[in-house]
């Protein structure tokens, strides 16, 4: 049986027998960032995580030991680079990939993705730096989920498949919230989320709107919030990341003032930094729909939070890559 101990941090996992075969050479490994998601993906594929040890020396250095033969195998390393230990999780990923040369890197959440351009005259493009670090250790490809911007794919000089969580999120709305579909608007909380909103609106056959956020004047920090587009009785705010929840809370307040009765929010990655739940609780949002790209913790037990699993989506992508099949169908509802 699997053993998982995170005290200091040490983890040993893997072993057992597959329930069904889908290819003798497939091997799945995971870091400690989101082991539950990795196990769900392995279960979907009818296999188990291959045995490995991820441990810490007393000074905090990471030690990795692969405890099975992988020569000639098709190896996938599952490790989101997520909080609460973003940099430790990044180092784990790099070290495991270094041990498993030419493996595929499965990164459900790509940290530093919001630093994808220069925000000042002298500033790094940290998303490109992280891509360089990952590429250097030698993976054959990267499989990610809802990168913050599409240009990040171009930071790698290896193939990158950027999966979309749209089928998971939209299916939930269609199956569990059919009552809101008759008069629905999909709302982008800022210009950066407009393409995502347009895509989801097309799938749900809904209207589309965007929150316009601009300074009151050049000498003031006060902003004016308004809505571009039509308002409907039901509104769903969509974004890729919910971190502090300030953006979605402000958007929800504007929608409420403009006449929306039911307001939901959904995003792929629930960072949920300290204070985010308080803002969500105080906002007119009735439900926040997230995925398990981040580890599911006590935070996700909040009554307004609904967490959906992307394990079947990501695992199916792995299966198709392993069998050299197209993954384009996974981008459709």
Short mmCIF file of C-alpha atoms in Angstrom, two decimals:
data_model
loop_
_atom_site.label_atom_id
_atom_site.label_comp_id
_atom_site.label_asym_id
_atom_site.label_seq_id
_atom_site.Cartn_x
_atom_site.Cartn_y
_atom_site.Cartn_z
CA UNK A 1 0.00 0.00 0.00
CA UNK A 2 1.04 3.58 -0.50
CA UNK A 3 2.88 5.32 2.27
CA UNK A 4 2.86 9.10 2.39
CA UNK A 5 4.57 10.98 5.18
CA UNK A 6 5.11 14.70 5.01
CA UNK A 7 7.10 15.57 8.08
CA UNK A 8 10.03 17.58 7.22
CA UNK A 9 9.16 16.75 4.16
CA UNK A 10 9.56 13.05 3.34
CA UNK A 11 7.46 11.02 0.97
CA UNK A 12 7.63 7.47 -0.26
CA UNK A 13 4.99 6.14 -2.59
CA UNK A 14 4.23 3.65 -5.29
CA UNK A 15 4.24 -0.09 -5.66
CA UNK A 16 1.34 -2.47 -5.99
CA UNK A 17 -0.09 -3.94 -9.16
CA UNK A 18 -2.07 -2.39 -11.98
CA UNK A 19 -5.76 -3.13 -12.26
CA UNK A 20 -5.55 -3.18 -16.03
CA UNK A 21 -2.82 -2.84 -18.61
CA UNK A 22 -2.69 -0.01 -21.09
CA UNK A 23 0.93 -0.44 -22.06
CA UNK A 24 3.70 -2.16 -20.15
CA UNK A 25 6.11 0.74 -20.61
CA UNK A 26 4.01 3.50 -19.03
CA UNK A 27 5.43 4.79 -15.73
CA UNK A 28 3.95 7.57 -13.57
CA UNK A 29 5.94 9.40 -10.91
CA UNK A 30 4.90 12.24 -8.64
CA UNK A 31 6.48 14.84 -6.42
CA UNK A 32 4.87 15.80 -3.12
CA UNK A 33 3.04 18.93 -4.36
CA UNK A 34 -0.31 17.25 -5.10
CA UNK A 35 0.00 13.55 -4.51
CA UNK A 36 -3.75 12.99 -4.34
CA UNK A 37 -4.23 14.34 -7.86
CA UNK A 38 -1.42 12.10 -9.12
CA UNK A 39 -3.03 9.06 -7.48
CA UNK A 40 -6.39 9.87 -9.10
CA UNK A 41 -4.69 10.11 -12.49
CA UNK A 42 -2.98 6.76 -11.93
CA UNK A 43 -6.30 5.18 -10.94
CA UNK A 44 -7.94 6.49 -14.10
CA UNK A 45 -5.15 4.91 -16.13
CA UNK A 46 -5.54 1.60 -14.31
CA UNK A 47 -2.08 1.72 -12.79
CA UNK A 48 -0.28 2.97 -9.68
CA UNK A 49 2.47 5.51 -9.09
CA UNK A 50 5.88 4.00 -9.64
CA UNK A 51 7.89 3.78 -6.41
CA UNK A 52 10.16 6.67 -5.52
CA UNK A 53 11.33 8.54 -2.43
CA UNK A 54 11.29 12.32 -2.11
CA UNK A 55 12.95 13.36 1.15
CA UNK A 56 14.63 16.29 2.86
CA UNK A 57 18.05 16.43 4.44
CA UNK A 58 18.25 18.20 7.79
CA UNK A 59 19.30 21.45 6.08
CA UNK A 60 16.29 21.34 3.74
CA UNK A 61 18.01 19.96 0.63
CA UNK A 62 15.83 17.69 -1.48
CA UNK A 63 16.82 14.09 -2.08
CA UNK A 64 15.15 11.96 -4.76
CA UNK A 65 15.55 8.22 -5.27
CA UNK A 66 13.85 6.32 -8.08
CA UNK A 67 13.17 2.79 -6.86
CA UNK A 68 12.27 1.00 -10.06
CA UNK A 69 13.79 0.29 -13.45
CA UNK A 70 12.65 2.84 -16.07
CA UNK A 71 14.99 1.95 -18.90
CA UNK A 72 13.02 2.09 -22.14
CA UNK A 73 9.81 3.16 -20.35
CA UNK A 74 7.47 6.02 -21.26
CA UNK A 75 7.74 8.13 -18.10
CA UNK A 76 5.47 10.96 -16.92
CA UNK A 77 6.34 13.12 -13.90
CA UNK A 78 3.32 14.77 -12.26
CA UNK A 79 4.10 17.87 -10.21
CA UNK A 80 2.24 21.18 -10.07
CA UNK A 81 4.44 24.10 -9.07
CA UNK A 82 2.03 25.46 -6.49
CA UNK A 83 1.80 26.95 -3.02
CA UNK A 84 2.35 26.69 -0.12
CA UNK A 85 5.95 25.79 -1.08
CA UNK A 86 6.23 27.05 -4.65
CA UNK A 87 10.02 27.06 -4.86
CA UNK A 88 10.43 23.71 -3.08
CA UNK A 89 7.92 22.16 -5.47
CA UNK A 90 9.78 23.63 -8.44
CA UNK A 91 13.06 22.16 -7.17
CA UNK A 92 11.41 18.77 -6.65
CA UNK A 93 10.20 18.84 -10.25
CA UNK A 94 13.64 19.77 -11.58
CA UNK A 95 15.44 17.10 -9.55
CA UNK A 96 12.99 14.33 -10.47
CA UNK A 97 13.18 15.29 -14.15
CA UNK A 98 16.97 15.31 -13.92
CA UNK A 99 16.85 11.76 -12.56
CA UNK A 100 14.41 10.67 -15.28
CA UNK A 101 15.95 12.11 -18.44
CA UNK A 102 13.56 12.49 -21.39
CA UNK A 103 10.46 11.98 -19.23
CA UNK A 104 7.34 14.05 -19.90
CA UNK A 105 6.65 16.80 -17.37
CA UNK A 106 2.99 17.04 -16.30
CA UNK A 107 2.56 20.45 -14.63
CA UNK A 108 -1.11 21.11 -13.73
CA UNK A 109 -0.20 24.54 -12.32
CA UNK A 110 2.71 26.58 -13.69
CA UNK A 111 3.90 29.02 -11.05
CA UNK A 112 5.41 32.34 -12.12
CA UNK A 113 3.10 32.28 -15.13
CA UNK A 114 1.77 35.73 -14.22
CA UNK A 115 5.28 37.12 -14.69
CA UNK A 116 5.15 36.52 -18.44
CA UNK A 117 6.32 39.97 -19.56
CA UNK A 118 8.36 42.90 -18.30
CA UNK A 119 6.30 44.99 -15.91
CA UNK A 120 9.01 47.63 -15.55
CA UNK A 121 12.03 48.90 -17.45
CA UNK A 122 14.45 46.70 -15.52
CA UNK A 123 12.54 43.54 -14.67
CA UNK A 124 12.84 39.80 -15.33
CA UNK A 125 10.46 37.65 -17.36
CA UNK A 126 10.33 34.98 -14.70
CA UNK A 127 7.94 32.69 -16.60
CA UNK A 128 10.66 32.37 -19.27
CA UNK A 129 13.31 31.69 -16.62
CA UNK A 130 11.27 28.82 -15.19
CA UNK A 131 10.74 27.43 -18.70
CA UNK A 132 14.52 27.55 -19.27
CA UNK A 133 15.15 25.71 -16.00
CA UNK A 134 12.67 22.97 -16.87
CA UNK A 135 14.00 22.62 -20.42
CA UNK A 136 17.58 22.37 -19.16
CA UNK A 137 16.94 19.22 -17.10
CA UNK A 138 15.82 17.42 -20.23
CA UNK A 139 12.11 16.53 -20.40
CA UNK A 140 10.83 15.48 -23.82
CA UNK A 141 7.61 17.47 -23.53
CA UNK A 142 5.42 19.47 -21.13
CA UNK A 143 1.74 18.87 -20.42
CA UNK A 144 0.15 21.75 -18.54
CA UNK A 145 -3.30 23.07 -17.67
CA UNK A 146 -4.57 26.57 -18.40
CA UNK A 147 -1.30 28.47 -18.56
CA UNK A 148 -1.81 32.10 -17.55
CA UNK A 149 -1.00 33.20 -21.10
CA UNK A 150 -0.56 31.26 -24.33
CA UNK A 151 2.79 32.90 -25.01
CA UNK A 152 4.36 30.78 -22.25
CA UNK A 153 4.24 27.83 -24.66
CA UNK A 154 6.73 29.70 -26.81
CA UNK A 155 9.19 30.00 -23.91
CA UNK A 156 9.97 26.29 -24.27
CA UNK A 157 11.92 24.75 -27.13
CA UNK A 158 10.18 21.41 -26.57
CA UNK A 159 6.55 20.50 -27.32
CA UNK A 160 3.99 21.96 -24.87
CA UNK A 161 0.38 20.81 -24.65
CA UNK A 162 -1.71 23.39 -22.79
CA UNK A 163 -4.93 21.65 -21.73
CA UNK A 164 -8.12 23.58 -21.01
CA UNK A 165 -10.38 22.91 -18.03
CA UNK A 166 -13.41 24.21 -19.97
CA UNK A 167 -15.00 20.75 -20.44
CA UNK A 168 -14.83 20.05 -16.69
CA UNK A 169 -16.20 23.45 -15.65
CA UNK A 170 -18.83 23.76 -18.37
CA UNK A 171 -20.14 20.23 -17.85
CA UNK A 172 -20.67 21.07 -14.18
CA UNK A 173 -22.75 24.13 -15.09
CA UNK A 174 -24.79 22.17 -17.66
CA UNK A 175 -25.44 19.18 -15.42
CA UNK A 176 -25.70 20.76 -11.97
CA UNK A 177 -26.88 24.33 -12.69
CA UNK A 178 -29.28 23.99 -15.67
CA UNK A 179 -31.64 26.53 -14.12
CA UNK A 180 -29.22 29.41 -14.81
CA UNK A 181 -28.70 28.64 -18.51
CA UNK A 182 -31.87 30.32 -19.79
CA UNK A 183 -30.64 33.85 -18.98
CA UNK A 184 -26.89 33.69 -18.46
CA UNK A 185 -23.98 36.04 -19.02
CA UNK A 186 -20.33 34.99 -18.82
CA UNK A 187 -18.26 37.80 -17.34
CA UNK A 188 -14.54 38.47 -17.78
CA UNK A 189 -13.32 40.32 -14.65
CA UNK A 190 -10.65 42.09 -16.70
CA UNK A 191 -9.38 42.31 -20.27
CA UNK A 192 -6.98 39.40 -19.74
CA UNK A 193 -9.87 36.99 -19.18
CA UNK A 194 -11.86 38.08 -22.24
CA UNK A 195 -10.82 35.22 -24.53
CA UNK A 196 -11.63 32.63 -21.89
CA UNK A 197 -15.03 34.25 -21.30
CA UNK A 198 -15.79 34.29 -25.03
CA UNK A 199 -14.88 30.61 -25.34
CA UNK A 200 -17.04 29.53 -22.39
CA UNK A 201 -19.93 31.77 -23.48
CA UNK A 202 -19.91 30.07 -26.89
CA UNK A 203 -20.04 26.64 -25.23
CA UNK A 204 -22.88 27.56 -22.87
CA UNK A 205 -24.70 29.66 -25.50
CA UNK A 206 -24.62 32.62 -23.14
CA UNK A 207 -24.13 36.36 -23.41
CA UNK A 208 -20.71 37.86 -22.71
CA UNK A 209 -19.63 40.91 -20.74
CA UNK A 210 -16.44 42.38 -19.34
CA UNK A 211 -15.64 44.46 -16.27
CA UNK A 212 -14.05 47.78 -17.23
CA UNK A 213 -11.63 48.89 -14.53
CA UNK A 214 -9.88 52.24 -14.93
CA UNK A 215 -8.42 55.01 -12.72
CA UNK A 216 -10.76 57.84 -11.78
CA UNK A 217 -8.06 60.33 -12.73
CA UNK A 218 -4.29 60.50 -13.13
CA UNK A 219 -3.75 61.66 -9.54
CA UNK A 220 -5.95 59.12 -7.78
CA UNK A 221 -5.72 55.44 -6.88
CA UNK A 222 -9.51 55.20 -6.94
CA UNK A 223 -10.84 53.08 -9.78
CA UNK A 224 -14.14 53.14 -11.61
CA UNK A 225 -15.77 49.78 -12.28
CA UNK A 226 -18.30 49.44 -15.07
CA UNK A 227 -19.61 46.71 -17.33
CA UNK A 228 -19.13 46.40 -21.06
CA UNK A 229 -21.83 44.19 -22.54
CA UNK A 230 -25.26 42.90 -21.56
CA UNK A 231 -26.38 41.97 -18.08
CA UNK A 232 -28.48 38.89 -17.41
CA UNK A 233 -30.32 37.48 -14.41
CA UNK A 234 -27.55 34.93 -13.89
CA UNK A 235 -23.83 35.69 -14.15
CA UNK A 236 -20.73 33.52 -14.05
CA UNK A 237 -17.38 35.27 -13.56
CA UNK A 238 -14.56 33.30 -15.22
CA UNK A 239 -10.81 33.51 -14.75
CA UNK A 240 -7.81 31.19 -14.80
CA UNK A 241 -6.62 31.91 -11.24
CA UNK A 242 -8.32 33.03 -8.05
CA UNK A 243 -5.60 34.23 -5.68
CA UNK A 244 -6.62 37.07 -3.35
CA UNK A 245 -10.22 37.04 -4.69
CA UNK A 246 -10.19 40.85 -4.89
CA UNK A 247 -10.89 40.87 -8.63
CA UNK A 248 -13.87 38.50 -8.55
CA UNK A 249 -15.30 40.15 -5.41
CA UNK A 250 -15.21 43.59 -7.05
CA UNK A 251 -16.73 42.19 -10.23
CA UNK A 252 -19.52 40.49 -8.28
CA UNK A 253 -20.37 43.72 -6.47
CA UNK A 254 -20.73 45.58 -9.77
CA UNK A 255 -22.89 42.81 -11.24
CA UNK A 256 -25.15 42.89 -8.20
CA UNK A 257 -25.59 46.65 -8.54
CA UNK A 258 -26.46 46.21 -12.22
CA UNK A 259 -29.21 43.72 -11.48
CA UNK A 260 -27.74 40.21 -11.54
CA UNK A 261 -29.63 37.91 -9.14
CA UNK A 262 -27.43 34.79 -9.13
CA UNK A 263 -23.64 35.22 -9.32
CA UNK A 264 -21.13 32.38 -9.56
CA UNK A 265 -17.38 32.41 -10.16
CA UNK A 266 -15.23 29.71 -11.65
CA UNK A 267 -11.53 29.29 -12.27
CA UNK A 268 -9.07 26.50 -12.91
CA UNK A 269 -6.54 27.28 -10.21
CA UNK A 270 -7.61 28.10 -6.67
CA UNK A 271 -4.56 29.69 -5.06
CA UNK A 272 -6.77 31.22 -2.33
CA UNK A 273 -4.19 33.25 -0.45
CA UNK A 274 -4.91 34.31 3.16
CA UNK A 275 -7.92 36.62 3.25
CA UNK A 276 -9.43 35.30 0.02
CA UNK A 277 -12.14 33.26 1.74
CA UNK A 278 -13.22 36.25 3.81
CA UNK A 279 -13.71 38.31 0.66
CA UNK A 280 -15.62 35.47 -1.01
CA UNK A 281 -17.83 35.06 2.05
CA UNK A 282 -18.66 38.77 2.16
CA UNK A 283 -19.27 39.01 -1.60
CA UNK A 284 -22.59 38.36 -3.37
CA UNK A 285 -21.03 35.28 -5.03
CA UNK A 286 -23.10 32.19 -4.19
CA UNK A 287 -20.55 29.59 -5.34
CA UNK A 288 -16.92 29.48 -6.47
CA UNK A 289 -16.09 26.54 -8.72
CA UNK A 290 -12.44 25.42 -8.79
CA UNK A 291 -10.42 22.37 -9.82
CA UNK A 292 -7.98 20.23 -7.88
CA UNK A 293 -4.93 21.50 -9.79
CA UNK A 294 -4.04 22.78 -6.30
CA UNK A 295 -4.09 20.35 -3.36
CA UNK A 296 -7.54 20.10 -1.79
CA UNK A 297 -7.20 21.35 1.80
CA UNK A 298 -9.50 22.51 4.60
CA UNK A 299 -9.83 25.79 2.70
CA UNK A 300 -11.80 23.95 0.02
CA UNK A 301 -14.37 22.77 2.57
CA UNK A 302 -15.78 26.31 2.73
CA UNK A 303 -19.52 26.18 1.94
CA UNK A 304 -19.12 28.50 -1.06
CA UNK A 305 -16.29 26.44 -2.63
CA UNK A 306 -16.93 23.57 -5.06
CA UNK A 307 -13.91 21.58 -6.23
CA UNK A 308 -13.97 19.51 -9.41
CA UNK A 309 -11.29 17.02 -10.41
CA UNK A 310 -9.20 17.44 -13.55
CA UNK A 311 -7.60 14.02 -13.02
CA UNK A 312 -9.64 12.30 -15.78
CA UNK A 313 -8.85 15.11 -18.25
CA UNK A 314 -5.11 15.11 -17.55
CA UNK A 315 -4.91 11.32 -17.35
CA UNK A 316 -6.70 10.93 -20.66
CA UNK A 317 -4.17 13.32 -22.21
CA UNK A 318 -1.37 11.13 -20.84
CA UNK A 319 -3.05 8.01 -22.23
CA UNK A 320 -3.36 9.55 -25.68
CA UNK A 321 0.21 10.83 -25.69
CA UNK A 322 1.44 7.41 -24.57
CA UNK A 323 -0.54 5.70 -27.35
CA UNK A 324 0.48 8.36 -29.89
CA UNK A 325 -3.12 9.48 -30.38
CA UNK A 326 -4.46 12.98 -30.96
CA UNK A 327 -5.44 15.00 -27.90
CA UNK A 328 -7.37 17.65 -29.84
CA UNK A 329 -10.71 16.06 -28.93
CA UNK A 330 -10.04 16.82 -25.26
CA UNK A 331 -10.32 20.54 -25.99
CA UNK A 332 -13.99 20.09 -26.91
CA UNK A 333 -16.96 19.80 -24.56
#
